PDB file of C-alpha atoms and ligand atoms in Angstrom:
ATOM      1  CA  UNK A   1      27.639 -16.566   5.353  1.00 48.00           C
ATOM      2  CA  UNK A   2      27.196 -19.624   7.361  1.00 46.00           C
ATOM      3  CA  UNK A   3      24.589 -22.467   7.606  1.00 47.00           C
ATOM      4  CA  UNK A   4      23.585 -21.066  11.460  1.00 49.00           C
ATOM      5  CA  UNK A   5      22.186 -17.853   9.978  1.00 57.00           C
ATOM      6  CA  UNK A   6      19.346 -16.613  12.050  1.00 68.00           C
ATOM      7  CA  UNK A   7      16.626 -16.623  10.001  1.00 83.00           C
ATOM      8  CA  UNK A   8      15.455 -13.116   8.673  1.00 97.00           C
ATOM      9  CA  UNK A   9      18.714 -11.816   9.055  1.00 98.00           C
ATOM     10  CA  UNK A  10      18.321  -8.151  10.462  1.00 98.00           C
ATOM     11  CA  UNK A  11      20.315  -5.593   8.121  1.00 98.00           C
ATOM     12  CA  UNK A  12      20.183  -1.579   9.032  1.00 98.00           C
ATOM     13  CA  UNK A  13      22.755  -0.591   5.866  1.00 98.00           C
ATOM     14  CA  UNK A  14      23.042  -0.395   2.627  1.00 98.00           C
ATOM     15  CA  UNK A  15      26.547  -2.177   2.432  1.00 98.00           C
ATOM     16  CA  UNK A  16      24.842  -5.045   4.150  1.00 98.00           C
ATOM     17  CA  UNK A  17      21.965  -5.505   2.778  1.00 98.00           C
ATOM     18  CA  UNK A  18      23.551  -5.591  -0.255  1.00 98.00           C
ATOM     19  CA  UNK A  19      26.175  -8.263   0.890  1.00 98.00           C
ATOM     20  CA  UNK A  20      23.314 -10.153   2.484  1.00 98.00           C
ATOM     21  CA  UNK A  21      21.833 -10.216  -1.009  1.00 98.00           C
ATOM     22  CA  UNK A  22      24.576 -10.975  -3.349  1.00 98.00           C
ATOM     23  CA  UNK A  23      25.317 -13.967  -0.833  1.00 98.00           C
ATOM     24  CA  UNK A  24      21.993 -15.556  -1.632  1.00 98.00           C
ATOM     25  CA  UNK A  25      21.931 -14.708  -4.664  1.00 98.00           C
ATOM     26  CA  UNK A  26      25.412 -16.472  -5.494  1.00 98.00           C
ATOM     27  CA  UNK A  27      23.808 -19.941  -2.726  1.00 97.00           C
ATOM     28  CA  UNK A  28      20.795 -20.096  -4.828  1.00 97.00           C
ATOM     29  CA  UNK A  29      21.504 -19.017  -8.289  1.00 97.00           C
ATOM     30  CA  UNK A  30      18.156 -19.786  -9.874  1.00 97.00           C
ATOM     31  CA  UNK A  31      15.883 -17.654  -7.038  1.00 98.00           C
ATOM     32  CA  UNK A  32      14.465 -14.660  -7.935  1.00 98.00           C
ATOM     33  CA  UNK A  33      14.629 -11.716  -5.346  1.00 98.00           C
ATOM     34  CA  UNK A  34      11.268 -10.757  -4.038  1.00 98.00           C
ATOM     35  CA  UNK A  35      10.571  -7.764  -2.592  1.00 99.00           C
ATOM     36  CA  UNK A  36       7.997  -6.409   0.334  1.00 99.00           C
ATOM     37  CA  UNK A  37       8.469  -2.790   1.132  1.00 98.00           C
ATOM     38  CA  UNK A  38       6.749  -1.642   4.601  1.00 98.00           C
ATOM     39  CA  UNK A  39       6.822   1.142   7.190  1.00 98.00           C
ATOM     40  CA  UNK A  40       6.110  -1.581   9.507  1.00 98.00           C
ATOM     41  CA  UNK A  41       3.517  -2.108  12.297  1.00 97.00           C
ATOM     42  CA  UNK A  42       2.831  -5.288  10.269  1.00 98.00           C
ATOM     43  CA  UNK A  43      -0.611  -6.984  10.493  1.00 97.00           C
ATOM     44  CA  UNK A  44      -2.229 -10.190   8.230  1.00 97.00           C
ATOM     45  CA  UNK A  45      -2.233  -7.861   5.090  1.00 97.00           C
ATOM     46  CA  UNK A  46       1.660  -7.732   4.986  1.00 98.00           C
ATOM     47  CA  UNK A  47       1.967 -11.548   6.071  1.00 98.00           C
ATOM     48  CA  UNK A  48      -0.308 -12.002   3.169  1.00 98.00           C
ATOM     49  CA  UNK A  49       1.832  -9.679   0.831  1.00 98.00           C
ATOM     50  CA  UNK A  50       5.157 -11.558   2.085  1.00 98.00           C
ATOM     51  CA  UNK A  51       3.398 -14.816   1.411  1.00 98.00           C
ATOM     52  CA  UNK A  52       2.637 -13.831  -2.430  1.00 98.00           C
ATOM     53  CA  UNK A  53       6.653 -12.515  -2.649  1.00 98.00           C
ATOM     54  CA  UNK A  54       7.372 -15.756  -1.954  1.00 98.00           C
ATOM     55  CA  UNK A  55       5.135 -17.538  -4.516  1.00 98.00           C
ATOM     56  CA  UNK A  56       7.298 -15.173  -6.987  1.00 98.00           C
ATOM     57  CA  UNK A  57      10.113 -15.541  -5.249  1.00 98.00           C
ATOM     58  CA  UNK A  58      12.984 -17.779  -3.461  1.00 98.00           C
ATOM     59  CA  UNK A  59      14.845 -15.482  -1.928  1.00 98.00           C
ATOM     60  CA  UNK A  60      12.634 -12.724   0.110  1.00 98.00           C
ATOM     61  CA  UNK A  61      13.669  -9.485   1.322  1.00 98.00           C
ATOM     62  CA  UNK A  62      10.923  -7.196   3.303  1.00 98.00           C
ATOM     63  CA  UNK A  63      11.829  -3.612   4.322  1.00 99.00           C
ATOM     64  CA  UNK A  64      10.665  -1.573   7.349  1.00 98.00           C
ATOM     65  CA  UNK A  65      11.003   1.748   6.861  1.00 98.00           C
ATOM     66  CA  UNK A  66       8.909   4.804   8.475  1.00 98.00           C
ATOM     67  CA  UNK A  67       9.510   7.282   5.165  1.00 98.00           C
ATOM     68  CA  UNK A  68       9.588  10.940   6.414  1.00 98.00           C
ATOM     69  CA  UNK A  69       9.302  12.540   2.359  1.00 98.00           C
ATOM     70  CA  UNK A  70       5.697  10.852   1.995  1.00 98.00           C
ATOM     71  CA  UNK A  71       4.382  12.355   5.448  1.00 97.00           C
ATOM     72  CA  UNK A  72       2.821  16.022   5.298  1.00 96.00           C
ATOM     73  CA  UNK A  73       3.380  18.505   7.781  1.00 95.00           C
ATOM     74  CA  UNK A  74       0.914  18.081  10.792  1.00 92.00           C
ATOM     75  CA  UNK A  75       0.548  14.382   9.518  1.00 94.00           C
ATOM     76  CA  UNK A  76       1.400  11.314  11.945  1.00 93.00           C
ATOM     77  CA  UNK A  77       4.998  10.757  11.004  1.00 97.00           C
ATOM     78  CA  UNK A  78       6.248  11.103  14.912  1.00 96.00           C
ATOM     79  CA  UNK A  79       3.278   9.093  16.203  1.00 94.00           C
ATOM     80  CA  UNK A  80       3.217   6.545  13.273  1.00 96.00           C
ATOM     81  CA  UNK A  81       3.258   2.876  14.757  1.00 96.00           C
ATOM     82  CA  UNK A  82       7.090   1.436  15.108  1.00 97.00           C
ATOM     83  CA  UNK A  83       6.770  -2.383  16.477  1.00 97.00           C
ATOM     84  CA  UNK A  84       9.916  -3.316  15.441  1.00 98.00           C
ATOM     85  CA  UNK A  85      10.622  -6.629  17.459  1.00 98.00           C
ATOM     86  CA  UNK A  86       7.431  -7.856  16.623  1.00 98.00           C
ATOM     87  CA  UNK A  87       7.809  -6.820  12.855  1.00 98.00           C
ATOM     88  CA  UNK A  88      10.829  -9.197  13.051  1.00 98.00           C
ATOM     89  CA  UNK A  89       8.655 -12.208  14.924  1.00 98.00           C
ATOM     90  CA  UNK A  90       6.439 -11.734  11.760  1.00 98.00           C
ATOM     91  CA  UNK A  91       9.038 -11.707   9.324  1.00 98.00           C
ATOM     92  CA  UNK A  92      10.304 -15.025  10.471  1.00 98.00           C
ATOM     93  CA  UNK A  93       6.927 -16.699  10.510  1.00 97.00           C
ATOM     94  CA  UNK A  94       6.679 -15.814   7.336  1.00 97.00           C
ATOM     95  CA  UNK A  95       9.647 -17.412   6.214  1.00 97.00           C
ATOM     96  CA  UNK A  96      11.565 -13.413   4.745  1.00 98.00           C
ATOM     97  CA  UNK A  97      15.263 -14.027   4.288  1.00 98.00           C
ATOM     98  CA  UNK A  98      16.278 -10.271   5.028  1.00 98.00           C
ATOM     99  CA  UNK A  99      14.467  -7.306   6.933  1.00 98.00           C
ATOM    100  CA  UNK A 100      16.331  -4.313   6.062  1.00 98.00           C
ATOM    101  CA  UNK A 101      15.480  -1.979   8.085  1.00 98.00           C
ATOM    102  CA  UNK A 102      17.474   1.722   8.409  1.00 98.00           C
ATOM    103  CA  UNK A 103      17.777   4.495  10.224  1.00 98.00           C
ATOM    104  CA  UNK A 104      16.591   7.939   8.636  1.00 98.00           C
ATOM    105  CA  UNK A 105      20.419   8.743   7.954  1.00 98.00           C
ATOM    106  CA  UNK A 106      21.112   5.753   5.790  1.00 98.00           C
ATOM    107  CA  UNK A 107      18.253   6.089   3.700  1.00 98.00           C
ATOM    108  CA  UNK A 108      18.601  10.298   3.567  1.00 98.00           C
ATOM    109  CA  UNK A 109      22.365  10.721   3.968  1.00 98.00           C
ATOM    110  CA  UNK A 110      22.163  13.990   2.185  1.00 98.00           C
ATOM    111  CA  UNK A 111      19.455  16.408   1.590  1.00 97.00           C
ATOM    112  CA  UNK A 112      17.512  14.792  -1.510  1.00 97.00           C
ATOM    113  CA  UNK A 113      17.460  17.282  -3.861  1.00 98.00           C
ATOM    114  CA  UNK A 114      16.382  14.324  -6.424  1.00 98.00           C
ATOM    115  CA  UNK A 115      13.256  13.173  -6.631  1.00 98.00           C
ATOM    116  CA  UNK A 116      10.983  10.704  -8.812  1.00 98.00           C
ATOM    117  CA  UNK A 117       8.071  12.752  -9.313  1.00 98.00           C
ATOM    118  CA  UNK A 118       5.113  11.207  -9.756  1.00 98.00           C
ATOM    119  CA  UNK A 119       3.129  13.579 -11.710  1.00 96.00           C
ATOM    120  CA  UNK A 120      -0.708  13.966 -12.383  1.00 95.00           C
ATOM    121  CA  UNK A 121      -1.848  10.257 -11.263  1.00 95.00           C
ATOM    122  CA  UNK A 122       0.282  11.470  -7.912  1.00 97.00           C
ATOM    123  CA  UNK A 123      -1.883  15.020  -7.747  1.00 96.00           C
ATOM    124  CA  UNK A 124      -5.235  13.590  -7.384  1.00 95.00           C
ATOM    125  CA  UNK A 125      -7.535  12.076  -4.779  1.00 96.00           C
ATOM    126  CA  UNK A 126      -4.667  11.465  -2.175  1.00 96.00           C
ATOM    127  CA  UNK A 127      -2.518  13.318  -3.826  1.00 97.00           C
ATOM    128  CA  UNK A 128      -4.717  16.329  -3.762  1.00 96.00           C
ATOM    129  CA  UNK A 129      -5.324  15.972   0.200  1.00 95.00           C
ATOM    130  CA  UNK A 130      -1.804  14.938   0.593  1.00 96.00           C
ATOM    131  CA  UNK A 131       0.320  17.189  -1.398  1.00 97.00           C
ATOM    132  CA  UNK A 132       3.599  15.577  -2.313  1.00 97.00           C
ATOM    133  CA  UNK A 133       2.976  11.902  -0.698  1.00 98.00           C
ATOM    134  CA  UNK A 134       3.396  10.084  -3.809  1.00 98.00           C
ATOM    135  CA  UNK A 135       6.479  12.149  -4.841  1.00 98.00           C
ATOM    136  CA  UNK A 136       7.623  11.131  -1.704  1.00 98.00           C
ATOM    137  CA  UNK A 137       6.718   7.311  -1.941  1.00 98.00           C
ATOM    138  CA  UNK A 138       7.907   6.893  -5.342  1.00 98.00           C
ATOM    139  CA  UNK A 139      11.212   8.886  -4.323  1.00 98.00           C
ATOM    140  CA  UNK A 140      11.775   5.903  -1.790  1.00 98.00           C
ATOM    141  CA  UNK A 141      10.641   3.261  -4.006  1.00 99.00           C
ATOM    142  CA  UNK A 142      12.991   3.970  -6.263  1.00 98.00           C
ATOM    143  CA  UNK A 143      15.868   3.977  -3.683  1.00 98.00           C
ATOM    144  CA  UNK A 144      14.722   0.839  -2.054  1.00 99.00           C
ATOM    145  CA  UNK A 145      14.825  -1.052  -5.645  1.00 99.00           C
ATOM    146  CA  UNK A 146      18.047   0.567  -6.371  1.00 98.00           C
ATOM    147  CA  UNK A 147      19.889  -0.840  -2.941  1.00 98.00           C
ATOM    148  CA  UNK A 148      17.666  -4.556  -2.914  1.00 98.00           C
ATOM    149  CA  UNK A 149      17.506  -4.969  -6.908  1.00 98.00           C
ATOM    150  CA  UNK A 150      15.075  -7.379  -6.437  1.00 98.00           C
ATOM    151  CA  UNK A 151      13.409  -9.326  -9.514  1.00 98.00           C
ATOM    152  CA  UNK A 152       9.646  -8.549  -8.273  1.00 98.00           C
ATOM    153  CA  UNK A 153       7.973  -6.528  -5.955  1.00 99.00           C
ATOM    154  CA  UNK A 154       4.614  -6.357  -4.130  1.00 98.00           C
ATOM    155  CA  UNK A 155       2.350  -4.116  -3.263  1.00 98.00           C
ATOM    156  CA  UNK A 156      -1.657  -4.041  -1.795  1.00 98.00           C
ATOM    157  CA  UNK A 157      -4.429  -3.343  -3.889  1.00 98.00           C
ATOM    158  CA  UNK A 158      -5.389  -1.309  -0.693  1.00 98.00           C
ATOM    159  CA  UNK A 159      -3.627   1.262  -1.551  1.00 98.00           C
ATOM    160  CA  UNK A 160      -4.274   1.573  -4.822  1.00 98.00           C
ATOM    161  CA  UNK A 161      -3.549   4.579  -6.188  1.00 98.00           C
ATOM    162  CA  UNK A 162      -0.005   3.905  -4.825  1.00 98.00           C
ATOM    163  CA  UNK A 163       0.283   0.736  -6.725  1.00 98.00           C
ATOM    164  CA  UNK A 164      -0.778   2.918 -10.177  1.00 97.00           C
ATOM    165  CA  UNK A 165       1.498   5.362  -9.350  1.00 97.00           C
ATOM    166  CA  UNK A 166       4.524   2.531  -9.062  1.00 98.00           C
ATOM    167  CA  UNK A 167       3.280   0.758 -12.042  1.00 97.00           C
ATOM    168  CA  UNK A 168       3.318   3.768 -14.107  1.00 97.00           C
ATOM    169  CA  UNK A 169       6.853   4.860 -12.974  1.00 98.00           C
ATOM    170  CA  UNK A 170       8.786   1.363 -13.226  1.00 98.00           C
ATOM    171  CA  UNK A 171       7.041   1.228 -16.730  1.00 98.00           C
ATOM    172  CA  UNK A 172       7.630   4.941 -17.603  1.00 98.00           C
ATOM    173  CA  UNK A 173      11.510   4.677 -15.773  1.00 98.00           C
ATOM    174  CA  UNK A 174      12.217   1.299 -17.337  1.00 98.00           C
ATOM    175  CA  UNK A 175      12.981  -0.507 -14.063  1.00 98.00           C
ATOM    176  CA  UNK A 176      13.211  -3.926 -14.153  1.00 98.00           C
ATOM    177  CA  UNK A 177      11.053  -5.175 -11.452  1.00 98.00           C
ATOM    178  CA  UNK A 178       7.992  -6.905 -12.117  1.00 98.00           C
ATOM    179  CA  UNK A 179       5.291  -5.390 -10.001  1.00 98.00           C
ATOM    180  CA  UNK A 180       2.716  -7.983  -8.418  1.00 98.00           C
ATOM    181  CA  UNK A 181      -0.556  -6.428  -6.845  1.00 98.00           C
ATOM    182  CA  UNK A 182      -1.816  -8.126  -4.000  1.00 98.00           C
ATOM    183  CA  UNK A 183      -5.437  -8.440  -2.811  1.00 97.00           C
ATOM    184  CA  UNK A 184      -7.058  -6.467   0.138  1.00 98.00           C
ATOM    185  CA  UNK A 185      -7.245  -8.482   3.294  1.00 98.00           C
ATOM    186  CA  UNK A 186      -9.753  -7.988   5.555  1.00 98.00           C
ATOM    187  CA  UNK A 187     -11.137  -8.656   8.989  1.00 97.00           C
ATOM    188  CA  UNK A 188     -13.712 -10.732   9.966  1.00 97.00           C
ATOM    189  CA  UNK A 189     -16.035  -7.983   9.969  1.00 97.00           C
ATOM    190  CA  UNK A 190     -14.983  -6.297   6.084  1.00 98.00           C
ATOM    191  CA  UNK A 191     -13.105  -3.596   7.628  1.00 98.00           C
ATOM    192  CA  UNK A 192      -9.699  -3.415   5.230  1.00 98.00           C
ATOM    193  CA  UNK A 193      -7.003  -4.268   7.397  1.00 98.00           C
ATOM    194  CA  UNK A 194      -4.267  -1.064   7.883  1.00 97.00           C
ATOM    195  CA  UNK A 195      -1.726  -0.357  10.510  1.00 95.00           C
ATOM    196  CA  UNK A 196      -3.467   3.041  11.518  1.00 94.00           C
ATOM    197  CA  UNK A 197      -6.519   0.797  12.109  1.00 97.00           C
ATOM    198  CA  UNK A 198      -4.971   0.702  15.807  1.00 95.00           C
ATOM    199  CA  UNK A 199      -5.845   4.550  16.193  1.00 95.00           C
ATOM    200  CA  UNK A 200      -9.676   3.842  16.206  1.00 98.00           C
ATOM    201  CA  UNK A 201     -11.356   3.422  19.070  1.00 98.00           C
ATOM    202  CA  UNK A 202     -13.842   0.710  19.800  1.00 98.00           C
ATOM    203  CA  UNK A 203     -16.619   2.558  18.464  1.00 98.00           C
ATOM    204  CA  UNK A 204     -14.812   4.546  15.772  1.00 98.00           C
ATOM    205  CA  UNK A 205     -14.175   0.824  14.423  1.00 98.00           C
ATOM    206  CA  UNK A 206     -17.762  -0.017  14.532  1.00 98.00           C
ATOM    207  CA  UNK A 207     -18.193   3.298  12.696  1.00 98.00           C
ATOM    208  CA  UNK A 208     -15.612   2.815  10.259  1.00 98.00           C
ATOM    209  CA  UNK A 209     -17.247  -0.538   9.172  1.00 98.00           C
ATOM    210  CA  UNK A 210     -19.852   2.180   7.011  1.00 98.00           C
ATOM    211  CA  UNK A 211     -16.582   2.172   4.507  1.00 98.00           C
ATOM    212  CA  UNK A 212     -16.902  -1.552   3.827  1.00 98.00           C
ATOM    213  CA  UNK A 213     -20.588  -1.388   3.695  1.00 98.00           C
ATOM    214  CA  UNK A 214     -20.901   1.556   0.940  1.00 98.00           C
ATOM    215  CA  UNK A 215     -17.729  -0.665  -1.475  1.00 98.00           C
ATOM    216  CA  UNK A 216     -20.552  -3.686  -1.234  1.00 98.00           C
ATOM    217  CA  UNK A 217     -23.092  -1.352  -1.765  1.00 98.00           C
ATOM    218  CA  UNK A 218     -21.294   0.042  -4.969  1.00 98.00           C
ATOM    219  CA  UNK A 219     -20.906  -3.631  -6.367  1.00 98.00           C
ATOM    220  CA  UNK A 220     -24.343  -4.592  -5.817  1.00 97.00           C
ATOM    221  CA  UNK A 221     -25.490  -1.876  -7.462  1.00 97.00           C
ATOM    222  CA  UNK A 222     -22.508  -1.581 -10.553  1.00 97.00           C
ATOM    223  CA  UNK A 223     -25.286  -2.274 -12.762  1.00 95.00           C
ATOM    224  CA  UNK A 224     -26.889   0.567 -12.036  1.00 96.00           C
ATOM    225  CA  UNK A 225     -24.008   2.382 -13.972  1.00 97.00           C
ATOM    226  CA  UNK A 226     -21.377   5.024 -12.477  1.00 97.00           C
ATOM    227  CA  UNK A 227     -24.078   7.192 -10.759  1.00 96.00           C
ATOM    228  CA  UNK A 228     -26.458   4.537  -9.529  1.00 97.00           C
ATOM    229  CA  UNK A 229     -23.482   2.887  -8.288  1.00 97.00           C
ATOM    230  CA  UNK A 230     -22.078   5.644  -6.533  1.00 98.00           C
ATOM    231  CA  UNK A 231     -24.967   6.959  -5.050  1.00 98.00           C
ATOM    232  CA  UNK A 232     -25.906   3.381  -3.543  1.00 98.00           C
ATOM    233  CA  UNK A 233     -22.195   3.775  -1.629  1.00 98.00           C
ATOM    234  CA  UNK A 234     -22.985   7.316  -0.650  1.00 98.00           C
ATOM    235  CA  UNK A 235     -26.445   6.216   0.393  1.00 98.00           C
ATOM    236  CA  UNK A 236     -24.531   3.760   2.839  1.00 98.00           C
ATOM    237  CA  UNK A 237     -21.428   6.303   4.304  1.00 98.00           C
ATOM    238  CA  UNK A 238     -24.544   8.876   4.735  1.00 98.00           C
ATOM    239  CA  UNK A 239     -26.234   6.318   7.243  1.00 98.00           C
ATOM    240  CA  UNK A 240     -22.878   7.332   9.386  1.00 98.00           C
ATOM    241  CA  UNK A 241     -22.408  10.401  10.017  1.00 98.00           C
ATOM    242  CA  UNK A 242     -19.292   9.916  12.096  1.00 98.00           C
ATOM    243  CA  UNK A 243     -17.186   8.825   8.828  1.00 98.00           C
ATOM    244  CA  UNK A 244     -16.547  12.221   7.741  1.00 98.00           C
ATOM    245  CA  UNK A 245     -16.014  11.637   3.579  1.00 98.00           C
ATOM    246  CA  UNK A 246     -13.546  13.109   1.686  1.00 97.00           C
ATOM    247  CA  UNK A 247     -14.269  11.405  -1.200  1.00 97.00           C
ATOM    248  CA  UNK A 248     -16.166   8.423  -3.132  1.00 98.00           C
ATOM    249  CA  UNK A 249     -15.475   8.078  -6.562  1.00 97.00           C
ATOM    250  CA  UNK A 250     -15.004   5.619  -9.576  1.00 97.00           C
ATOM    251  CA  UNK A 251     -12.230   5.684 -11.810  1.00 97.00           C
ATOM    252  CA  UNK A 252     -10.354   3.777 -14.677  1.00 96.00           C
ATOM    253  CA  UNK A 253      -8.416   1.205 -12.651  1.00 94.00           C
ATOM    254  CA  UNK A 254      -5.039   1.861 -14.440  1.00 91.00           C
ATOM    255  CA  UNK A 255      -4.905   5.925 -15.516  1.00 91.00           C
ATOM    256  CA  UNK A 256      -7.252   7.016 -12.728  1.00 94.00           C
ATOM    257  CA  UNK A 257      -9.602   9.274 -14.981  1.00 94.00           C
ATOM    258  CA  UNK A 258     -12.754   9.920 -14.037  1.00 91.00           C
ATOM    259  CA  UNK A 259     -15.728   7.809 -15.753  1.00 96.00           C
ATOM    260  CA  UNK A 260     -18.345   9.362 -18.171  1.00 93.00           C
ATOM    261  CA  UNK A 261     -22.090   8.729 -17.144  1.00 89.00           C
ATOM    262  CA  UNK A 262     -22.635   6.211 -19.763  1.00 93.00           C
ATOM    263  CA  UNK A 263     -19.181   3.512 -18.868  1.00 96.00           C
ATOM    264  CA  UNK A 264     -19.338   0.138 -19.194  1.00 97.00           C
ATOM    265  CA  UNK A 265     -15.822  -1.541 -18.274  1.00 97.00           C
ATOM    266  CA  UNK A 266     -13.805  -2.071 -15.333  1.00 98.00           C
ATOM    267  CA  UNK A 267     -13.385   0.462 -12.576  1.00 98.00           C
ATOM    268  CA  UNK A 268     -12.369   0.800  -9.176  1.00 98.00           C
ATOM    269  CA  UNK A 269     -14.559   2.375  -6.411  1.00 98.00           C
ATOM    270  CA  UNK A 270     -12.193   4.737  -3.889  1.00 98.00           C
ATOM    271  CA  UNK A 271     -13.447   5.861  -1.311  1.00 98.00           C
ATOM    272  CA  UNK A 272     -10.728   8.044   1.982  1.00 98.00           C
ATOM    273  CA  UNK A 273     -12.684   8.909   4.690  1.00 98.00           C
ATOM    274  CA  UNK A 274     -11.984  10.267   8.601  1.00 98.00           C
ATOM    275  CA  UNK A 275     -13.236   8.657  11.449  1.00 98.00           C
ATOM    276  CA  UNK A 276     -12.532  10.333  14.505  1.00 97.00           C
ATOM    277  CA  UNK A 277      -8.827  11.906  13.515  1.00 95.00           C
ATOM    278  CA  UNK A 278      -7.926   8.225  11.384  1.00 96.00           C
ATOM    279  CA  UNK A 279      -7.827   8.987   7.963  1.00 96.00           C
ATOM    280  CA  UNK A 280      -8.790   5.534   6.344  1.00 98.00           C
ATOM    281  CA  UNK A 281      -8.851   4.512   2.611  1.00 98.00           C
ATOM    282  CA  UNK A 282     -10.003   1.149   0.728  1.00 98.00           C
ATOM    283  CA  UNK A 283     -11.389   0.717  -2.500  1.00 98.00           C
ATOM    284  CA  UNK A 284     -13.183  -2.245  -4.550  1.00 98.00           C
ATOM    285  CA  UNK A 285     -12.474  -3.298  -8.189  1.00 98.00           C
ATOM    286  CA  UNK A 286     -16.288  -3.296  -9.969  1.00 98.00           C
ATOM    287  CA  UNK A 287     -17.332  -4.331 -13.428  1.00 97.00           C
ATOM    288  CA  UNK A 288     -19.628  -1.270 -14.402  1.00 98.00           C
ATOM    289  CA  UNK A 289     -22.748  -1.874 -16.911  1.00 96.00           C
ATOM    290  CA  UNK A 290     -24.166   1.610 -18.686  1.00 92.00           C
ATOM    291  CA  UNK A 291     -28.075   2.184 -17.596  1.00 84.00           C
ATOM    292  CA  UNK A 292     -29.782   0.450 -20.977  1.00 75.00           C
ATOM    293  CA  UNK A 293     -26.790  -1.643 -21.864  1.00 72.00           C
ATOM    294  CA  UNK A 294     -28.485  -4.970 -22.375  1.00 61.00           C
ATOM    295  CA  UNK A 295     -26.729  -7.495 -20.114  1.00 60.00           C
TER     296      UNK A 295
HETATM  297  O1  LIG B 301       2.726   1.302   1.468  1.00 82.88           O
HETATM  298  C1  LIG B 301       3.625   1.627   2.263  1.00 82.88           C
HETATM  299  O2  LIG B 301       3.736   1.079   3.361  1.00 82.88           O
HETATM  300  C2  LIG B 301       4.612   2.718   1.891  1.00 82.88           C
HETATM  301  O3  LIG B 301       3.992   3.721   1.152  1.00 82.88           O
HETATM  302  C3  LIG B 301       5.850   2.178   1.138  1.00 82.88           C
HETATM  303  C4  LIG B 301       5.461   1.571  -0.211  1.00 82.88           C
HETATM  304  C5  LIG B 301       6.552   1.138   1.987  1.00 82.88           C
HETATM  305  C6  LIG B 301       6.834   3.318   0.848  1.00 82.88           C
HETATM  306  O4  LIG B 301       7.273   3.906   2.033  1.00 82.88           O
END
């Protein structure tokens, strides 16, 4: 490797992203290898997540990958965002090292008959409206941490049932990454910043801002208890009637059970919802008090 590298340095295989890697791992022995996985059409959140792999990390790796096994049939695989040059620019201004980004055939060379599956936490909510996703994310996870080996990885508390479902499985599979959860980011306006957020039109946007609204809602109201709370967020999606729920509940923020009536504790608020044909998710972590729990 020479001092000119271009800075990220651009890798579509497996053989060289791994040389890539080794390289900077043998120039800068003490650095840790940080990891960002992506399917790209990065926005603020994922400058954000690269900036927190860095704070872990000295060496940074991001990947840009549009995963076919977590897409359903009749989902947006073909139509899914790809903004490659401009995933680079980002990259660079973020200060990654590598962007590995490959073709369908190097990450699927065969037919992949193994899988990591990712069992009940996988089957519910999203799971549940998108059978097999999380098999399918956890399937790549595991292949992109096999081919970077990076120290630490990180992931959005957006999408947080994803992040359970990786905790659980590098715990449960014993792989050594150390997985950092990053905060939401959001616009101006609340609304949780996603790369399908460019499907929306101007006023589905203005609708979708009801999602945002009904999280507050729910943590203005947590001490109101698990049904107070949740009906102040349904109170505020009902005002909408363009955001089309498919569901709004509260949850243990690590297994994902549901909550009794009478909780106290942490939980997260989830609420996935369509606006116009944009399926959108977000979520808020809330500190729940019981009805007659003296606070
Ligand atoms: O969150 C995503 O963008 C994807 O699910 C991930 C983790 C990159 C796997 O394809």
């Amino acid at each position: 490797m020479t001092a000119a590298m271009e800075v990220p340095v651009v890798v579509t295989s497996v053989a060289g992203l791994r040389g890539f890697v080794a390289a900077l791992r043998s120039q800068r022995p003490e650095a840790r290898v940080g990891f960002v996985p992506t399917m790209g059409a990065l926005h603020d959140g994922h400058a954000s997540l690269i900036s927190t792999a860095r704070e872990h990390a000295g060496i940074v790796v991001v990947s840009v990958f549009v995963n076919p096994t977590q897409f359903g049939p009749g989902e947006d695989f073909a139509t899914y965002p790809r903004t490659l040059d401009a995933d680079i620019a980002l990259c660079a201004r973020m200060g990654a090292d590598i962007v590995f980004t490959p073709p369908v055939e190097e990450m699927y060379p065969v037919d992949q008959t193994v899988t990591v599956h990712a069992g009940a936490l996988g089957e519910a909510l999203e799971g549940a409206h998108r059978p097999g996703h999380f098999d399918g994310v956890a399937t790549v996870v595991t292949k992109l941490f096999q081919m970077v080996q990076p120290d630490v990885a990180v992931f959005g508390q957006k999408d947080a049932q994803q992040l359970a479902v990786l905790t659980a499985m590098t715990q449960q599979l014993a792989i050594p990454v150390e997985i950092v959860a990053a905060e939401t980011v959001r616009e101006p306006d609340g609304l949780a910043m996603s790369s399908r957020n460019r499907y929306l039109t101007p006023h589905e946007r203005q609708w979708a801002l009801a999602i945002p609204r009904a999280l507050e809602a729910a943590q203005l109201a947590a001490r109101r208890g698990v049904s107070g709370m949740l009906s102040a967020a349904e109170h505020e999606l009902s005002a909408t009637p363009q955001v089309n729920t498919s569901y709004l509940v509260a949850v243990d923020p690590t297994s994902f059970d549901s909550l009794p009536a009478d909780y106290s504790g942490p939980a997260r608020v989830l609420i996935a919802a369509r606006v116009g044909r944009t399926r959108l998710i977000d979520n808020v972590l809330v500190e729940v008090l019981a009805p007659g729990v003296a606070r």
